[in-house]
């Protein structure tokens, strides 16, 4: 039974792929794909979350299935607002005062994008809105004590953005956010299959390929996965078998961009903190961290031990939730924790 409280404090990981809501005292209460299905004529929402995700690429012309967030930020304000409204209502149906809400945002978010998140959360039913940066939340969620004077490196690979940060003393010392993550890996698989096999596959098929046989490191035994698509030469359906051995080649460009960005952050890290990172290692969070062979590849290229955090998909939500304990010290409507940055190195 949901306890009655005068006011709830909630944390929201408003992700490109997944929206997760954490309520203080009850932990994760909503975890749904950030997808909305609307009636093409009336613009009324038909469904959202998992139900809408299942319609992606399969809906008739009368239904538009939309992902209202792109590259880590709100691209369709109205739909994001309506989706958030429902999730906040589901998370805390009974209350007297509006909830205080912490939302996490990518590290290089612009002022306009930041304002859009604050407005959406407020119009969706939040009383006060506070923001924290995604890699900071990811680090807290991964169980790292960010208040220590010890550099820790976190790489959060989501659907839309990869956020890389070195954190020490509650602040981000160096960070980088790039719009290359899970969605770009899917696009790369689609491109590869189109160019090599002259076959057009859908977004969901590319996602299935990545999850089933995606691997970016040397393997003993290859895995295979059969995919169906439309032959571009003849316009008829065709089936091919992909091997996990092809996956690094398929995803090479986005994987190189992610690894290069990690190397750039290491280069910009103050020398005194490099030793800390060498000792504690790089921690991977976000759904993209589950890509097979990625931690081994990063380890080999950087020479730094790289580990996947336990429960990587929920790290940002859990970290946002844990930071609710400090909500009384936060400034409203601006990014808290990690706003103070040292100069670039
Ligand atoms: N087993 C897996 N292997 C590879 N990728 C995976 C796996 N499981 C999930 N993913 C990918 O993780 C991504 C979603 O991760 P996550 O939920 O952390 O993103 P998000 O927080 O919604 O996005 P962002 O933080 O960029 O706004 C998707 O691109 C999905 O394909
Ligand atoms: Mg995320």
CSV table of N, CA, C and O and ligand atoms in Angstrom, one decimal, residues 13-20 34 67 69-73 106 134 156-163 181-186 207 210-212 214 285-292 312-314 316, ligand 1:
chain,number,residue,atom,x,y,z
A,13,UNK,N,15.0,10.3,-13.4
A,13,UNK,CA,16.0,10.2,-14.4
A,13,UNK,C,15.2,10.3,-15.7
A,13,UNK,O,14.6,9.3,-16.2
A,14,UNK,N,15.2,11.5,-16.3
A,14,UNK,CA,14.4,11.7,-17.5
A,14,UNK,C,15.3,11.4,-18.7
A,14,UNK,O,16.0,12.3,-19.3
A,15,UNK,N,15.4,10.1,-19.0
A,15,UNK,CA,16.4,9.7,-20.0
A,15,UNK,C,15.8,9.6,-21.4
A,15,UNK,O,14.6,9.6,-21.6
A,16,UNK,N,16.7,9.6,-22.4
A,16,UNK,CA,16.3,9.5,-23.8
A,16,UNK,C,15.6,8.2,-24.1
A,16,UNK,O,14.6,8.1,-24.9
A,17,UNK,N,16.1,7.1,-23.4
A,17,UNK,CA,15.5,5.8,-23.7
A,17,UNK,C,14.5,5.4,-22.6
A,17,UNK,O,13.5,4.8,-22.9
A,18,UNK,N,14.8,5.7,-21.3
A,18,UNK,CA,14.0,5.3,-20.2
A,18,UNK,C,13.8,6.4,-19.2
A,18,UNK,O,14.7,7.2,-18.9
A,19,UNK,N,12.5,6.5,-18.7
A,19,UNK,CA,12.2,7.5,-17.7
A,19,UNK,C,12.0,6.7,-16.4
A,19,UNK,O,11.2,5.8,-16.3
A,20,UNK,N,12.8,7.0,-15.4
A,20,UNK,CA,12.8,6.3,-14.1
A,20,UNK,C,12.4,7.3,-13.0
A,20,UNK,O,13.1,8.4,-12.9
A,34,UNK,N,10.9,6.0,-22.6
A,34,UNK,CA,10.4,7.3,-22.9
A,34,UNK,C,9.8,7.3,-24.3
A,34,UNK,O,10.4,7.8,-25.3
A,67,UNK,N,9.4,9.4,-29.7
A,67,UNK,CA,10.3,9.4,-28.5
A,67,UNK,C,10.5,10.9,-28.3
A,67,UNK,O,11.2,11.6,-29.0
A,69,UNK,N,12.2,12.6,-26.2
A,69,UNK,CA,13.5,13.1,-25.8
A,69,UNK,C,14.5,12.7,-26.9
A,69,UNK,O,14.5,11.5,-27.3
A,70,UNK,N,15.4,13.5,-27.3
A,70,UNK,CA,16.5,13.1,-28.2
A,70,UNK,C,17.8,13.6,-27.7
A,70,UNK,O,17.9,14.7,-27.1
A,71,UNK,N,18.9,12.8,-27.9
A,71,UNK,CA,20.2,13.3,-27.5
A,71,UNK,C,20.2,13.8,-26.0
A,71,UNK,O,20.9,14.8,-25.7
A,72,UNK,N,19.5,13.2,-25.1
A,72,UNK,CA,19.5,13.6,-23.7
A,72,UNK,C,18.7,14.8,-23.3
A,72,UNK,O,18.6,15.1,-22.1
A,73,UNK,N,18.1,15.4,-24.3
A,73,UNK,CA,17.3,16.6,-23.9
A,73,UNK,C,15.9,16.5,-24.5
A,73,UNK,O,15.6,15.8,-25.4
A,106,UNK,N,22.0,16.1,-18.7
A,106,UNK,CA,23.4,15.9,-19.2
A,106,UNK,C,24.3,17.0,-18.8
A,106,UNK,O,23.8,18.2,-18.5
A,134,UNK,N,24.0,14.3,-14.7
A,134,UNK,CA,23.9,12.9,-14.9
A,134,UNK,C,25.1,12.1,-14.4
A,134,UNK,O,24.9,11.1,-13.6
A,156,UNK,N,28.9,7.5,-18.1
A,156,UNK,CA,27.5,7.0,-18.2
A,156,UNK,C,27.0,7.0,-19.7
A,156,UNK,O,27.0,8.0,-20.4
A,157,UNK,N,26.8,5.8,-20.2
A,157,UNK,CA,26.4,5.7,-21.6
A,157,UNK,C,24.9,5.3,-21.7
A,157,UNK,O,24.5,4.2,-21.3
A,158,UNK,N,24.1,6.3,-22.1
A,158,UNK,CA,22.7,6.1,-22.1
A,158,UNK,C,22.2,5.8,-23.5
A,158,UNK,O,23.0,5.2,-24.3
A,159,UNK,N,21.0,6.3,-23.9
A,159,UNK,CA,20.5,6.1,-25.2
A,159,UNK,C,20.9,7.3,-26.1
A,159,UNK,O,21.3,7.1,-27.3
A,160,UNK,N,20.9,8.5,-25.5
A,160,UNK,CA,21.2,9.7,-26.3
A,160,UNK,C,22.6,10.3,-26.1
A,160,UNK,O,23.2,10.8,-27.0
A,161,UNK,N,23.0,10.2,-24.8
A,161,UNK,CA,24.3,10.9,-24.5
A,161,UNK,C,25.2,10.0,-23.8
A,161,UNK,O,24.8,9.1,-23.0
A,162,UNK,N,26.5,10.2,-24.0
A,162,UNK,CA,27.6,9.6,-23.1
A,162,UNK,C,28.1,10.7,-22.3
A,162,UNK,O,28.6,11.7,-22.8
A,163,UNK,N,28.0,10.6,-21.0
A,163,UNK,CA,28.5,11.7,-20.1
A,163,UNK,C,29.7,11.1,-19.3
A,163,UNK,O,29.6,10.1,-18.7
A,181,UNK,N,25.7,7.6,-28.2
A,181,UNK,CA,25.4,6.6,-27.2
A,181,UNK,C,24.6,5.5,-27.9
A,181,UNK,O,24.8,5.2,-29.1
A,182,UNK,N,23.7,4.8,-27.1
A,182,UNK,CA,23.0,3.6,-27.6
A,182,UNK,C,22.3,3.8,-28.9
A,182,UNK,O,22.4,3.0,-29.8
A,183,UNK,N,21.6,5.0,-29.1
A,183,UNK,CA,20.9,5.2,-30.4
A,183,UNK,C,21.8,5.2,-31.6
A,183,UNK,O,21.5,4.7,-32.6
A,184,UNK,N,23.0,5.9,-31.4
A,184,UNK,CA,24.0,6.0,-32.5
A,184,UNK,C,24.6,4.6,-32.8
A,184,UNK,O,24.9,4.3,-33.9
A,185,UNK,N,24.7,3.7,-31.8
A,185,UNK,CA,25.2,2.4,-32.0
A,185,UNK,C,24.1,1.6,-32.9
A,185,UNK,O,24.5,0.9,-33.8
A,186,UNK,N,22.9,1.8,-32.6
A,186,UNK,CA,21.8,1.2,-33.4
A,186,UNK,C,21.9,1.7,-34.8
A,186,UNK,O,21.8,0.9,-35.8
A,207,UNK,N,18.4,-2.7,-32.5
A,207,UNK,CA,18.5,-2.7,-31.0
A,207,UNK,C,18.7,-4.2,-30.5
A,207,UNK,O,19.5,-4.5,-29.7
A,210,UNK,N,22.1,-5.5,-31.3
A,210,UNK,CA,23.1,-5.0,-30.4
A,210,UNK,C,23.0,-5.7,-29.1
A,210,UNK,O,24.1,-6.1,-28.5
A,211,UNK,N,21.8,-6.0,-28.6
A,211,UNK,CA,21.7,-6.6,-27.2
A,211,UNK,C,22.0,-8.1,-27.3
A,211,UNK,O,22.7,-8.6,-26.4
A,212,UNK,N,21.6,-8.8,-28.4
A,212,UNK,CA,21.9,-10.2,-28.5
A,212,UNK,C,23.3,-10.5,-28.8
A,212,UNK,O,23.9,-11.4,-28.1
A,214,UNK,N,25.8,-8.0,-29.9
A,214,UNK,CA,26.7,-6.8,-29.9
A,214,UNK,C,28.0,-7.2,-29.0
A,214,UNK,O,27.8,-7.6,-27.9
A,285,UNK,N,28.4,3.2,-16.3
A,285,UNK,CA,27.0,3.1,-15.9
A,285,UNK,C,26.1,3.4,-17.1
A,285,UNK,O,26.6,3.7,-18.2
A,286,UNK,N,24.8,3.3,-17.0
A,286,UNK,CA,23.9,3.5,-18.1
A,286,UNK,C,23.7,2.2,-18.8
A,286,UNK,O,24.5,1.3,-18.7
A,287,UNK,N,22.6,2.1,-19.6
A,287,UNK,CA,22.3,0.9,-20.4
A,287,UNK,C,23.4,0.5,-21.3
A,287,UNK,O,23.7,-0.7,-21.5
A,288,UNK,N,24.1,1.5,-21.9
A,288,UNK,CA,25.2,1.2,-22.9
A,288,UNK,C,26.4,0.5,-22.2
A,288,UNK,O,27.2,-0.2,-22.9
A,289,UNK,N,26.5,0.6,-20.9
A,289,UNK,CA,27.6,-0.1,-20.2
A,289,UNK,C,27.4,-1.6,-20.3
A,289,UNK,O,28.4,-2.4,-20.1
A,290,UNK,N,26.2,-2.1,-20.7
A,290,UNK,CA,26.0,-3.5,-20.8
A,290,UNK,C,26.5,-4.1,-22.1
A,290,UNK,O,26.4,-5.3,-22.3
A,291,UNK,N,26.9,-3.2,-23.0
A,291,UNK,CA,27.4,-3.7,-24.3
A,291,UNK,C,28.6,-4.6,-24.1
A,291,UNK,O,29.6,-4.2,-23.4
A,292,UNK,N,28.5,-5.9,-24.6
A,292,UNK,CA,29.6,-6.8,-24.3
A,292,UNK,C,30.9,-6.4,-24.8
A,292,UNK,O,31.0,-5.9,-25.9
A,312,UNK,N,23.7,-1.1,-13.8
A,312,UNK,CA,24.1,0.2,-14.4
A,312,UNK,C,22.9,1.0,-14.9
A,312,UNK,O,23.0,2.2,-14.9
A,313,UNK,N,21.8,0.3,-15.4
A,313,UNK,CA,20.7,1.1,-16.0
A,313,UNK,C,20.0,2.0,-14.9
A,313,UNK,O,19.5,3.1,-15.2
A,314,UNK,N,20.0,1.5,-13.6
A,314,UNK,CA,19.3,2.3,-12.6
A,314,UNK,C,20.2,3.3,-11.8
A,314,UNK,O,19.8,4.0,-10.9
A,316,UNK,N,21.7,6.1,-12.4
A,316,UNK,CA,21.4,7.6,-12.3
A,316,UNK,C,20.2,7.8,-11.5
A,316,UNK,O,20.1,8.8,-10.7
B,1,LIG,N1,22.5,-5.4,-23.0
B,1,LIG,C1,22.7,-4.3,-23.6
B,1,LIG,N2,23.7,-4.1,-24.5
B,1,LIG,C2,23.9,-3.0,-25.2
B,1,LIG,N3,23.2,-1.9,-25.0
B,1,LIG,C3,22.2,-2.0,-24.1
B,1,LIG,C4,21.9,-3.2,-23.4
B,1,LIG,N4,20.8,-2.9,-22.6
B,1,LIG,C5,20.4,-1.6,-22.9
B,1,LIG,N5,21.2,-1.1,-23.8
B,1,LIG,C6,21.1,0.3,-24.3
B,1,LIG,O1,21.1,1.2,-23.3
B,1,LIG,C7,20.5,2.4,-23.7
B,1,LIG,C8,19.6,2.9,-22.7
B,1,LIG,O2,20.3,3.2,-21.5
B,1,LIG,P1,19.7,4.2,-20.4
B,1,LIG,O3,18.4,3.7,-19.9
B,1,LIG,O4,20.8,4.4,-19.4
B,1,LIG,O5,19.5,5.5,-21.3
B,1,LIG,P2,18.8,6.9,-20.9
B,1,LIG,O6,19.2,7.2,-19.5
B,1,LIG,O7,17.4,6.8,-21.1
B,1,LIG,O8,19.5,7.9,-22.0
B,1,LIG,P3,20.3,9.2,-21.8
B,1,LIG,O9,21.0,9.2,-20.5
B,1,LIG,O10,21.2,9.3,-22.9
B,1,LIG,O11,19.2,10.3,-21.9
B,1,LIG,C9,19.7,2.0,-25.0
B,1,LIG,O12,20.4,2.6,-26.1
B,1,LIG,C10,19.8,0.5,-25.0
B,1,LIG,O13,19.9,0.0,-26.3
